[in-house]
Amino acid sequence: MRTWEGVLETLVRERRGALVGYAFLLAGDRATAEDLVHDAIIRTFSRARRLDNVHAAEGYVRRAITTQFLNGRRSRATARAKQHLLVERDAPPADAATGAVDEVTRALGKLSGRQRACVVLRHFEDLSTEETAHRLDISVGSVKRYVHDAMVILRGELADLAPDEPDETVSAPVVAARRRTP
Amino acid sequence: MSRQLRDMLGDVAGGHQAAFDDAHRGDDTSLYVRAIAPRRRVRRAAPLVTAAAVALILVVGVLGFGPQRSTVEPAHTAPTPSASDEASAPERTTTGQQPLPGQPGWAVDGLVLQPDAVAAAAAASLDGALADSPDCALLDSIGRLENASAEGWVEATHVGAFMEATGATNDVRVAQFDSADSADAYVDLAAATARGCGRDLQATSLDVEVSRVGLTGVPGAALRVIVTDGELAADDGRWMLWLHVDGTDALAVVVEPGATDRAVAIIGDWVREVGA
């Protein structure tokens, strides 16, 4: 077995579900999420690059998922309009959304594609603002704006979500007590 | 709040991860390997194809402009394939060991494959009305073997293009579907889309012809879509898409306006040598 095949086997067996979960946060429905993962795995492994560890391969696949999600929104909409001409799905995949999870899923659905991508990369993938900007090939300012706008929407939708925290906390110097004038 | 949001997102992703894992306990790695292995082979060959093309250009340059210049004849005259419902794919005229289709130096009708050459969108050469019709606009992506269904998912590999002296190309892509049914459904989609395109163009100078074509001596069948612009002359006003399917294997050739239609020779060569 070639090296890439071994890595592929491990990735498909152990990490594909997690990748579908990640893709769902971006796409908002299971069918599209599964398509994104399938597409990204084949894209990643089809390139003749050296792939000798699962961790690196998963990183490439996650990047491909994000890129495909952002680039493919229009073409998928067109393709879906033609879906009735193509092979029928046996049944729609069962979405796992129930209760609170359902509420979060609906709230995410109110966000634009870029807002979702920024929120997922910042708050789920734990990337910094700079890393998120680099990953999405947009400016740091744009990331901050997308995240800010997204948080306004999410707070409106999710009553339990606590108020915003500052991105950065700066310690204010203690000023010596001033003498009061009588 | 960051932590709270992270937990919420984690719950959503975790729920779908668990649901997916429950539904997919079988090992379907072999499906991925079948889809990926041919693409890796083509991609590995791509730099060699480029090197061979560059070497050929250098040789032609030396012959054409060197001090001992003599009359240079083309390797052989390009045959014009038949456009009937039963087209005849010419046999490989092998003189010595010729490179296989997709391999470095693959030549059809004396033109060598250029891996980096790509056909432009049909609307770039023909009437802009093509871009205004969603069905017509979709023909370009079908020529790239995109927009397959979720179950019949496919990613096409761009093999390259045969470029004429005019710069117009016969652009070649290949793909493998999950099943023959999915491949056939994709051909049906292409045909329906082309017919829809034709309806959208009724009030314009453009005309769309859709036909199924069998290639003599070549397994499988092809769909041929011809978009012609009556206001332009012959080849300059004709865009063609050939979509050949044999079982799960698909091959698309887009013939740009201004290019000779070499699709039958390309498909015949590919299917006989690679698809066999």
Short mmCIF file of C-alpha atoms in Angstrom, two decimals:
data_model
loop_
_atom_site.label_atom_id
_atom_site.label_comp_id
_atom_site.label_asym_id
_atom_site.label_seq_id
_atom_site.Cartn_x
_atom_site.Cartn_y
_atom_site.Cartn_z
CA MET A 1 0.00 0.00 0.00
CA ARG A 2 1.33 3.44 -0.93
CA THR A 3 1.90 5.99 1.84
CA TRP A 4 -0.94 8.26 0.78
CA GLU A 5 -3.34 5.32 0.75
CA GLY A 6 -2.48 4.50 4.34
CA VAL A 7 -3.03 8.11 5.37
CA LEU A 8 -6.28 8.21 3.40
CA GLU A 9 -7.53 5.04 5.07
CA THR A 10 -6.85 6.42 8.54
CA LEU A 11 -8.39 9.76 7.69
CA VAL A 12 -11.56 8.22 6.26
CA ARG A 13 -11.90 5.75 9.13
CA GLU A 14 -11.10 8.05 12.04
CA ARG A 15 -11.63 11.65 11.03
CA ARG A 16 -14.32 11.81 8.37
CA GLY A 17 -17.13 12.21 10.89
CA ALA A 18 -15.35 15.13 12.55
CA LEU A 19 -14.82 16.69 9.13
CA VAL A 20 -18.53 16.36 8.39
CA GLY A 21 -19.27 18.09 11.71
CA TYR A 22 -16.91 20.91 10.76
CA ALA A 23 -18.39 21.20 7.27
CA PHE A 24 -21.89 21.27 8.75
CA LEU A 25 -21.03 24.37 10.76
CA LEU A 26 -20.15 26.08 7.49
CA ALA A 27 -22.79 24.69 5.19
CA GLY A 28 -25.75 24.34 7.53
CA ASP A 29 -27.08 21.09 6.11
CA ARG A 30 -25.81 17.55 6.21
CA ALA A 31 -26.08 16.74 2.52
CA THR A 32 -23.94 19.72 1.53
CA ALA A 33 -21.54 19.04 4.39
CA GLU A 34 -21.01 15.46 3.22
CA ASP A 35 -20.52 16.68 -0.35
CA LEU A 36 -17.95 19.21 0.84
CA VAL A 37 -16.00 16.59 2.76
CA HIS A 38 -16.11 14.09 -0.07
CA ASP A 39 -15.01 16.73 -2.54
CA ALA A 40 -12.25 18.05 -0.29
CA ILE A 41 -10.78 14.62 0.44
CA ILE A 42 -10.53 13.79 -3.24
CA ARG A 43 -9.15 17.22 -4.12
CA THR A 44 -6.54 17.03 -1.39
CA PHE A 45 -5.34 13.52 -2.16
CA SER A 46 -5.53 13.93 -5.93
CA ARG A 47 -2.76 16.48 -5.80
CA ALA A 48 0.54 14.71 -6.18
CA ARG A 49 1.88 16.17 -2.95
CA ARG A 50 3.53 14.10 -0.27
CA LEU A 51 0.95 13.13 2.35
CA ASP A 52 2.57 11.09 5.03
CA ASN A 53 0.66 11.96 8.18
CA VAL A 54 -3.01 12.17 9.01
CA HIS A 55 -2.76 15.39 10.98
CA ALA A 56 -1.31 17.33 8.05
CA ALA A 57 -3.75 15.70 5.63
CA GLU A 58 -6.69 16.68 7.82
CA GLY A 59 -5.42 20.25 7.86
CA TYR A 60 -5.35 20.30 4.05
CA VAL A 61 -8.82 18.81 3.89
CA ARG A 62 -10.23 21.39 6.31
CA ARG A 63 -8.73 24.17 4.21
CA ALA A 64 -10.20 22.64 1.08
CA ILE A 65 -13.61 22.40 2.76
CA THR A 66 -13.54 26.09 3.69
CA THR A 67 -12.37 27.15 0.23
CA GLN A 68 -14.90 24.95 -1.52
CA PHE A 69 -17.66 26.24 0.74
CA LEU A 70 -16.89 29.87 -0.04
CA ASN A 71 -16.18 29.36 -3.74
CA GLY A 72 -18.92 26.90 -4.41
CA ARG A 73 -21.97 28.63 -2.98
CA ARG A 74 -23.12 29.95 -6.36
CA SER A 75 -22.31 26.88 -8.39
CA ARG A 76 -23.98 24.61 -5.82
CA ALA A 77 -27.10 26.74 -5.99
CA THR A 78 -27.13 26.29 -9.76
CA ALA A 79 -26.49 22.58 -9.48
CA ARG A 80 -29.24 22.18 -6.90
CA ALA A 81 -31.68 23.83 -9.27
CA LYS A 82 -30.86 20.96 -11.64
CA GLN A 83 -30.90 18.29 -8.95
CA HIS A 84 -34.24 16.91 -10.05
CA LEU A 85 -32.60 15.91 -13.32
CA LEU A 86 -30.02 13.84 -11.56
CA VAL A 87 -29.88 10.77 -9.40
CA GLU A 88 -32.31 10.91 -6.51
CA ARG A 89 -31.02 10.59 -2.99
CA ASP A 90 -32.42 7.58 -1.13
CA ALA A 91 -33.44 9.80 1.74
CA PRO A 92 -32.19 13.05 3.16
CA PRO A 93 -29.51 12.43 5.81
CA ALA A 94 -30.93 12.68 9.26
CA ASP A 95 -29.93 15.99 10.78
CA ALA A 96 -28.84 15.74 14.34
CA ALA A 97 -30.29 19.09 15.27
CA THR A 98 -32.52 18.92 18.31
CA GLY A 99 -33.31 21.39 21.06
CA ALA A 100 -30.44 23.73 21.85
CA VAL A 101 -28.41 22.35 18.99
CA ASP A 102 -31.30 23.06 16.66
CA GLU A 103 -31.45 26.61 17.95
CA VAL A 104 -27.74 27.16 17.29
CA THR A 105 -28.08 25.64 13.82
CA ARG A 106 -30.94 28.00 13.01
CA ALA A 107 -28.96 30.96 14.32
CA LEU A 108 -25.95 30.03 12.19
CA GLY A 109 -28.30 29.93 9.23
CA LYS A 110 -28.92 33.65 9.64
CA LEU A 111 -25.26 34.40 8.88
CA SER A 112 -23.73 35.01 5.47
CA GLY A 113 -21.14 32.55 4.16
CA ARG A 114 -18.18 34.69 5.12
CA GLN A 115 -19.65 35.49 8.53
CA ARG A 116 -20.08 31.77 9.20
CA ALA A 117 -16.58 31.01 8.00
CA CYS A 118 -15.10 33.69 10.24
CA VAL A 119 -17.10 32.58 13.29
CA VAL A 120 -16.21 28.92 12.76
CA LEU A 121 -12.52 29.58 12.21
CA ARG A 122 -12.26 32.01 15.14
CA HIS A 123 -14.48 30.29 17.68
CA PHE A 124 -14.44 26.61 16.68
CA GLU A 125 -11.05 26.17 15.06
CA ASP A 126 -9.55 28.61 17.55
CA LEU A 127 -7.58 30.51 14.94
CA SER A 128 -6.43 34.04 15.70
CA THR A 129 -7.88 36.96 13.76
CA GLU A 130 -4.68 37.11 11.71
CA GLU A 131 -4.73 33.37 10.98
CA THR A 132 -8.38 33.58 9.98
CA ALA A 133 -7.64 36.48 7.63
CA HIS A 134 -4.77 34.53 6.08
CA ARG A 135 -6.86 31.39 5.69
CA LEU A 136 -9.71 33.26 4.00
CA ASP A 137 -7.41 35.58 2.06
CA ILE A 138 -9.13 38.68 3.39
CA SER A 139 -7.93 41.54 5.58
CA VAL A 140 -7.77 41.44 9.37
CA GLY A 141 -10.23 44.34 9.43
CA SER A 142 -12.70 42.35 7.35
CA VAL A 143 -12.46 39.39 9.73
CA LYS A 144 -13.17 41.66 12.69
CA ARG A 145 -16.15 43.19 10.90
CA TYR A 146 -17.56 39.81 9.86
CA VAL A 147 -17.15 38.41 13.38
CA HIS A 148 -18.63 41.53 14.96
CA ASP A 149 -21.66 41.52 12.65
CA ALA A 150 -22.09 37.79 13.14
CA MET A 151 -22.01 38.11 16.92
CA VAL A 152 -24.69 40.81 16.83
CA ILE A 153 -26.92 38.41 14.88
CA LEU A 154 -26.10 35.40 17.07
CA ARG A 155 -26.77 37.32 20.28
CA GLY A 156 -30.13 38.37 18.85
CA GLU A 157 -30.96 34.77 18.00
CA LEU A 158 -29.49 33.00 21.02
CA ALA A 159 -30.83 34.45 24.23
CA ASP A 160 -28.37 32.41 26.32
CA LEU A 161 -25.31 33.80 24.63
CA ALA A 162 -23.46 36.05 27.06
CA PRO A 163 -22.48 39.60 26.09
CA ASP A 164 -19.44 40.09 23.98
CA GLU A 165 -15.96 39.96 25.46
CA PRO A 166 -13.24 42.24 24.22
CA ASP A 167 -10.75 40.64 21.81
CA GLU A 168 -7.93 41.94 23.88
CA THR A 169 -7.70 42.89 27.55
CA VAL A 170 -5.35 45.68 28.51
CA SER A 171 -4.44 46.30 32.14
CA ALA A 172 -5.12 49.87 33.14
CA PRO A 173 -2.33 51.29 35.28
CA VAL A 174 -3.28 52.07 38.85
CA VAL A 175 -3.22 55.78 39.41
CA ALA A 176 -2.14 56.96 42.86
CA ALA A 177 -5.00 58.36 44.91
CA ARG A 178 -5.32 62.04 44.27
CA ARG A 179 -5.65 64.41 47.14
CA ARG A 180 -9.10 65.81 47.30
CA THR A 181 -9.43 69.51 47.47
CA PRO A 182 -11.78 70.61 50.17
CA MET B 1 -18.68 34.27 25.67
CA SER B 2 -16.02 32.82 23.37
CA ARG B 3 -15.94 29.63 25.40
CA GLN B 4 -19.72 29.46 25.53
CA LEU B 5 -19.95 29.88 21.74
CA ARG B 6 -17.18 27.33 21.23
CA ASP B 7 -19.13 24.84 23.32
CA MET B 8 -22.31 25.52 21.35
CA LEU B 9 -20.52 25.04 18.04
CA GLY B 10 -18.84 21.93 19.41
CA ASP B 11 -22.23 20.46 20.34
CA VAL B 12 -23.57 21.06 16.85
CA ALA B 13 -20.49 19.62 15.11
CA GLY B 14 -20.28 16.72 17.57
CA GLY B 15 -23.92 15.80 16.98
CA HIS B 16 -23.39 15.58 13.25
CA GLN B 17 -20.09 13.76 13.67
CA ALA B 18 -21.79 11.09 15.79
CA ALA B 19 -24.75 10.80 13.42
CA PHE B 20 -22.45 10.48 10.42
CA ASP B 21 -20.21 7.92 12.12
CA ASP B 22 -23.27 5.85 13.08
CA ALA B 23 -24.49 5.83 9.50
CA HIS B 24 -21.09 5.08 7.94
CA ARG B 25 -19.53 2.19 9.77
CA GLY B 26 -18.31 0.43 6.64
CA ASP B 27 -14.89 1.03 5.18
CA ASP B 28 -15.36 2.80 1.88
CA THR B 29 -11.72 3.86 1.49
CA SER B 30 -11.49 1.78 -1.66
CA LEU B 31 -14.04 4.07 -3.34
CA TYR B 32 -11.80 7.03 -2.63
CA VAL B 33 -8.70 5.20 -3.82
CA ARG B 34 -10.43 4.33 -7.09
CA ALA B 35 -11.32 7.99 -7.61
CA ILE B 36 -7.96 9.40 -6.53
CA ALA B 37 -5.35 7.07 -8.03
CA PRO B 38 -5.96 7.98 -11.71
CA ARG B 39 -5.95 11.68 -10.87
CA ARG B 40 -2.61 11.41 -9.07
CA ARG B 41 -1.17 9.61 -12.10
CA VAL B 42 -2.35 12.36 -14.46
CA ARG B 43 -1.04 15.10 -12.17
CA ARG B 44 2.33 13.41 -11.83
CA ALA B 45 2.56 13.20 -15.61
CA ALA B 46 1.68 16.88 -16.11
CA PRO B 47 5.21 18.34 -15.64
CA LEU B 48 6.58 15.74 -18.07
CA VAL B 49 3.94 16.72 -20.62
CA THR B 50 4.95 20.36 -20.22
CA ALA B 51 8.63 19.49 -20.64
CA ALA B 52 7.88 17.47 -23.75
CA ALA B 53 5.82 20.32 -25.21
CA VAL B 54 8.60 22.82 -24.49
CA ALA B 55 11.16 20.49 -26.07
CA LEU B 56 8.97 20.10 -29.14
CA ILE B 57 8.54 23.88 -29.45
CA LEU B 58 12.33 24.29 -29.24
CA VAL B 59 12.88 21.65 -31.93
CA VAL B 60 10.27 23.24 -34.18
CA GLY B 61 11.88 26.63 -33.52
CA VAL B 62 15.31 25.34 -34.54
CA LEU B 63 13.93 23.71 -37.68
CA GLY B 64 11.89 26.76 -38.56
CA PHE B 65 14.45 29.48 -37.97
CA GLY B 66 17.83 27.73 -38.08
CA PRO B 67 20.39 28.38 -40.81
CA GLN B 68 19.67 25.14 -42.67
CA ARG B 69 16.01 25.95 -43.07
CA SER B 70 14.07 23.79 -45.43
CA THR B 71 10.41 23.43 -46.20
CA VAL B 72 8.69 22.00 -43.13
CA GLU B 73 5.72 19.79 -43.77
CA PRO B 74 3.18 19.03 -41.08
CA ALA B 75 3.50 15.57 -39.54
CA HIS B 76 0.31 14.56 -41.25
CA THR B 77 -2.77 16.31 -42.47
CA ALA B 78 -5.55 16.70 -39.97
CA PRO B 79 -8.51 14.55 -40.90
CA THR B 80 -11.89 16.18 -40.54
CA PRO B 81 -14.07 13.85 -38.49
CA SER B 82 -17.51 13.00 -39.74
CA ALA B 83 -20.39 14.78 -38.06
CA SER B 84 -22.98 12.13 -38.75
CA ASP B 85 -24.85 10.24 -36.05
CA GLU B 86 -22.28 7.48 -36.48
CA ALA B 87 -18.88 9.12 -36.45
CA SER B 88 -15.78 7.18 -37.35
CA ALA B 89 -12.86 7.46 -34.95
CA PRO B 90 -9.60 7.07 -36.86
CA GLU B 91 -7.27 4.30 -35.71
CA ARG B 92 -3.96 5.28 -34.16
CA THR B 93 -1.46 5.66 -36.98
CA THR B 94 1.41 4.27 -34.99
CA THR B 95 4.86 4.73 -36.40
CA GLY B 96 7.16 3.48 -33.71
CA GLN B 97 6.29 3.93 -30.02
CA GLN B 98 3.85 6.81 -29.60
CA PRO B 99 3.03 8.22 -26.17
CA LEU B 100 -0.26 7.09 -24.71
CA PRO B 101 -3.13 9.54 -24.37
CA GLY B 102 -2.56 11.84 -21.40
CA GLN B 103 1.13 10.99 -21.35
CA PRO B 104 3.90 13.42 -22.32
CA GLY B 105 3.92 14.05 -26.05
CA TRP B 106 0.42 12.73 -26.74
CA ALA B 107 -0.39 14.00 -30.20
CA VAL B 108 -3.64 14.03 -32.15
CA ASP B 109 -3.68 15.06 -35.79
CA GLY B 110 -0.12 16.33 -35.39
CA LEU B 111 -0.96 18.63 -32.46
CA VAL B 112 0.73 17.90 -29.15
CA LEU B 113 -1.29 18.15 -25.95
CA GLN B 114 -0.61 21.31 -23.95
CA PRO B 115 -1.46 20.62 -20.31
CA ASP B 116 -1.82 24.27 -19.32
CA ALA B 117 -3.99 25.37 -22.24
CA VAL B 118 -7.68 25.83 -21.34
CA ALA B 119 -10.75 26.64 -23.40
CA ALA B 120 -12.45 29.96 -22.72
CA ALA B 121 -16.14 30.24 -21.86
CA ALA B 122 -18.42 29.88 -24.87
CA ALA B 123 -19.89 33.33 -24.31
CA ALA B 124 -16.41 34.82 -24.67
CA SER B 125 -16.39 33.96 -28.38
CA LEU B 126 -20.04 33.81 -29.35
CA ASP B 127 -23.04 36.04 -28.73
CA GLY B 128 -23.37 37.37 -25.19
CA ALA B 129 -26.89 35.94 -25.05
CA LEU B 130 -25.23 32.68 -23.99
CA ALA B 131 -24.25 34.21 -20.69
CA ASP B 132 -27.79 35.48 -20.06
CA SER B 133 -29.32 32.01 -20.20
CA PRO B 134 -28.72 29.93 -17.06
CA ASP B 135 -28.83 26.71 -19.10
CA CYS B 136 -26.35 28.01 -21.67
CA ALA B 137 -24.04 29.26 -18.94
CA LEU B 138 -24.18 25.78 -17.40
CA LEU B 139 -22.86 24.20 -20.62
CA ASP B 140 -19.39 25.55 -19.87
CA SER B 141 -19.32 23.82 -16.52
CA ILE B 142 -20.66 20.60 -18.05
CA GLY B 143 -17.75 20.85 -20.49
CA ARG B 144 -15.56 20.85 -17.40
CA LEU B 145 -17.49 17.83 -16.07
CA GLU B 146 -18.72 19.78 -13.06
CA ASN B 147 -22.09 19.84 -11.32
CA ALA B 148 -22.56 16.13 -10.92
CA SER B 149 -25.08 14.93 -8.36
CA ALA B 150 -24.14 14.19 -4.80
CA GLU B 151 -24.37 10.44 -5.23
CA GLY B 152 -22.69 10.35 -8.59
CA TRP B 153 -20.06 12.75 -7.33
CA VAL B 154 -17.17 13.29 -9.63
CA GLU B 155 -14.17 15.53 -9.87
CA ALA B 156 -12.80 16.00 -13.32
CA THR B 157 -9.14 16.07 -14.20
CA HIS B 158 -8.05 18.56 -16.80
CA VAL B 159 -5.85 16.59 -19.18
CA GLY B 160 -4.93 19.60 -21.33
CA ALA B 161 -5.84 21.03 -24.71
CA PHE B 162 -4.76 20.71 -28.32
CA MET B 163 -4.13 24.22 -29.54
CA GLU B 164 -4.45 25.33 -33.15
CA ALA B 165 -2.25 27.98 -34.73
CA THR B 166 -5.17 30.36 -34.14
CA GLY B 167 -4.95 29.74 -30.39
CA ALA B 168 -8.35 28.02 -30.33
CA THR B 169 -8.37 24.66 -28.59
CA ASN B 170 -9.89 21.23 -28.24
CA ASP B 171 -9.97 21.06 -24.44
CA VAL B 172 -9.97 17.61 -22.81
CA ARG B 173 -11.16 16.55 -19.37
CA VAL B 174 -11.76 13.13 -17.90
CA ALA B 175 -13.64 11.91 -14.87
CA GLN B 176 -14.86 8.75 -13.27
CA PHE B 177 -18.37 8.46 -11.87
CA ASP B 178 -19.36 6.27 -8.96
CA SER B 179 -21.64 4.20 -11.15
CA ALA B 180 -22.67 3.82 -14.78
CA ASP B 181 -26.16 5.04 -13.81
CA SER B 182 -24.71 8.26 -12.43
CA ALA B 183 -22.69 8.75 -15.59
CA ASP B 184 -25.78 8.21 -17.76
CA ALA B 185 -27.76 10.61 -15.56
CA TYR B 186 -25.06 13.22 -16.10
CA VAL B 187 -25.34 12.79 -19.87
CA ASP B 188 -29.11 13.21 -19.55
CA LEU B 189 -28.52 16.38 -17.54
CA ALA B 190 -26.19 17.67 -20.23
CA ALA B 191 -28.75 16.93 -22.95
CA ALA B 192 -31.61 18.55 -21.01
CA THR B 193 -29.46 21.58 -20.27
CA ALA B 194 -28.46 21.95 -23.92
CA ARG B 195 -32.09 21.72 -25.02
CA GLY B 196 -33.02 24.34 -22.42
CA CYS B 197 -30.23 26.50 -23.78
CA GLY B 198 -31.64 26.09 -27.27
CA ARG B 199 -35.10 27.22 -26.09
CA ASP B 200 -33.58 30.27 -24.40
CA LEU B 201 -31.80 31.25 -27.62
CA GLN B 202 -34.78 31.04 -29.97
CA ALA B 203 -34.97 34.79 -30.46
CA THR B 204 -31.26 35.18 -31.15
CA SER B 205 -28.85 34.43 -33.98
CA LEU B 206 -27.64 31.39 -32.03
CA ASP B 207 -28.79 27.85 -32.64
CA VAL B 208 -28.25 24.71 -30.54
CA GLU B 209 -28.16 21.17 -31.92
CA VAL B 210 -28.14 18.21 -29.52
CA SER B 211 -27.49 14.67 -30.73
CA ARG B 212 -26.30 11.30 -29.45
CA VAL B 213 -23.43 9.98 -31.50
CA GLY B 214 -21.93 6.52 -31.63
CA LEU B 215 -18.26 6.26 -32.52
CA THR B 216 -17.43 3.34 -34.75
CA GLY B 217 -15.10 0.90 -33.06
CA VAL B 218 -15.18 2.85 -29.79
CA PRO B 219 -17.13 1.51 -26.81
CA GLY B 220 -19.64 3.82 -25.15
CA ALA B 221 -21.61 6.67 -26.65
CA ALA B 222 -21.24 10.40 -26.97
CA LEU B 223 -23.51 13.37 -26.62
CA ARG B 224 -22.70 16.18 -29.01
CA VAL B 225 -23.86 19.74 -28.48
CA ILE B 226 -23.23 22.28 -31.21
CA VAL B 227 -23.92 25.95 -30.64
CA THR B 228 -23.69 27.96 -33.83
CA ASP B 229 -23.83 31.68 -34.31
CA GLY B 230 -25.39 32.40 -37.70
CA GLU B 231 -23.77 35.81 -37.82
CA LEU B 232 -20.25 34.39 -37.74
CA ALA B 233 -18.43 32.39 -40.39
CA ALA B 234 -18.20 28.59 -40.24
CA ASP B 235 -15.74 27.41 -37.56
CA ASP B 236 -15.51 30.87 -35.96
CA GLY B 237 -19.18 30.74 -35.08
CA ARG B 238 -19.32 27.20 -33.73
CA TRP B 239 -18.79 25.98 -30.16
CA MET B 240 -19.01 22.26 -29.50
CA LEU B 241 -19.20 19.99 -26.51
CA TRP B 242 -18.59 16.27 -26.86
CA LEU B 243 -19.41 14.24 -23.77
CA HIS B 244 -18.42 10.60 -24.12
CA VAL B 245 -19.38 8.04 -21.50
CA ASP B 246 -18.30 4.43 -21.34
CA GLY B 247 -19.54 2.76 -18.15
CA THR B 248 -18.31 4.96 -15.30
CA ASP B 249 -15.66 6.74 -17.38
CA ALA B 250 -16.44 10.11 -18.89
CA LEU B 251 -14.44 12.26 -21.24
CA ALA B 252 -15.42 15.74 -22.38
CA VAL B 253 -13.98 17.66 -25.29
CA VAL B 254 -14.84 21.32 -25.76
CA VAL B 255 -14.10 22.59 -29.25
CA GLU B 256 -13.67 26.33 -29.14
CA PRO B 257 -14.84 28.57 -31.96
CA GLY B 258 -12.01 28.79 -34.48
CA ALA B 259 -10.72 25.28 -33.74
CA THR B 260 -11.06 22.23 -35.97
CA ASP B 261 -13.30 19.61 -34.37
CA ARG B 262 -10.84 16.88 -33.37
CA ALA B 263 -13.08 15.35 -30.71
CA VAL B 264 -13.71 12.06 -32.48
CA ALA B 265 -9.98 11.41 -32.89
CA ILE B 266 -9.30 12.45 -29.29
CA ILE B 267 -12.08 10.31 -27.84
CA GLY B 268 -11.17 7.34 -30.03
CA ASP B 269 -7.53 7.52 -29.03
CA TRP B 270 -8.28 7.93 -25.33
CA VAL B 271 -10.92 5.23 -25.04
CA ARG B 272 -8.99 2.66 -27.05
CA GLU B 273 -5.69 3.21 -25.30
CA VAL B 274 -6.60 4.30 -21.78
CA GLY B 275 -10.13 3.07 -21.28
CA ALA B 276 -9.29 -0.42 -22.54
#
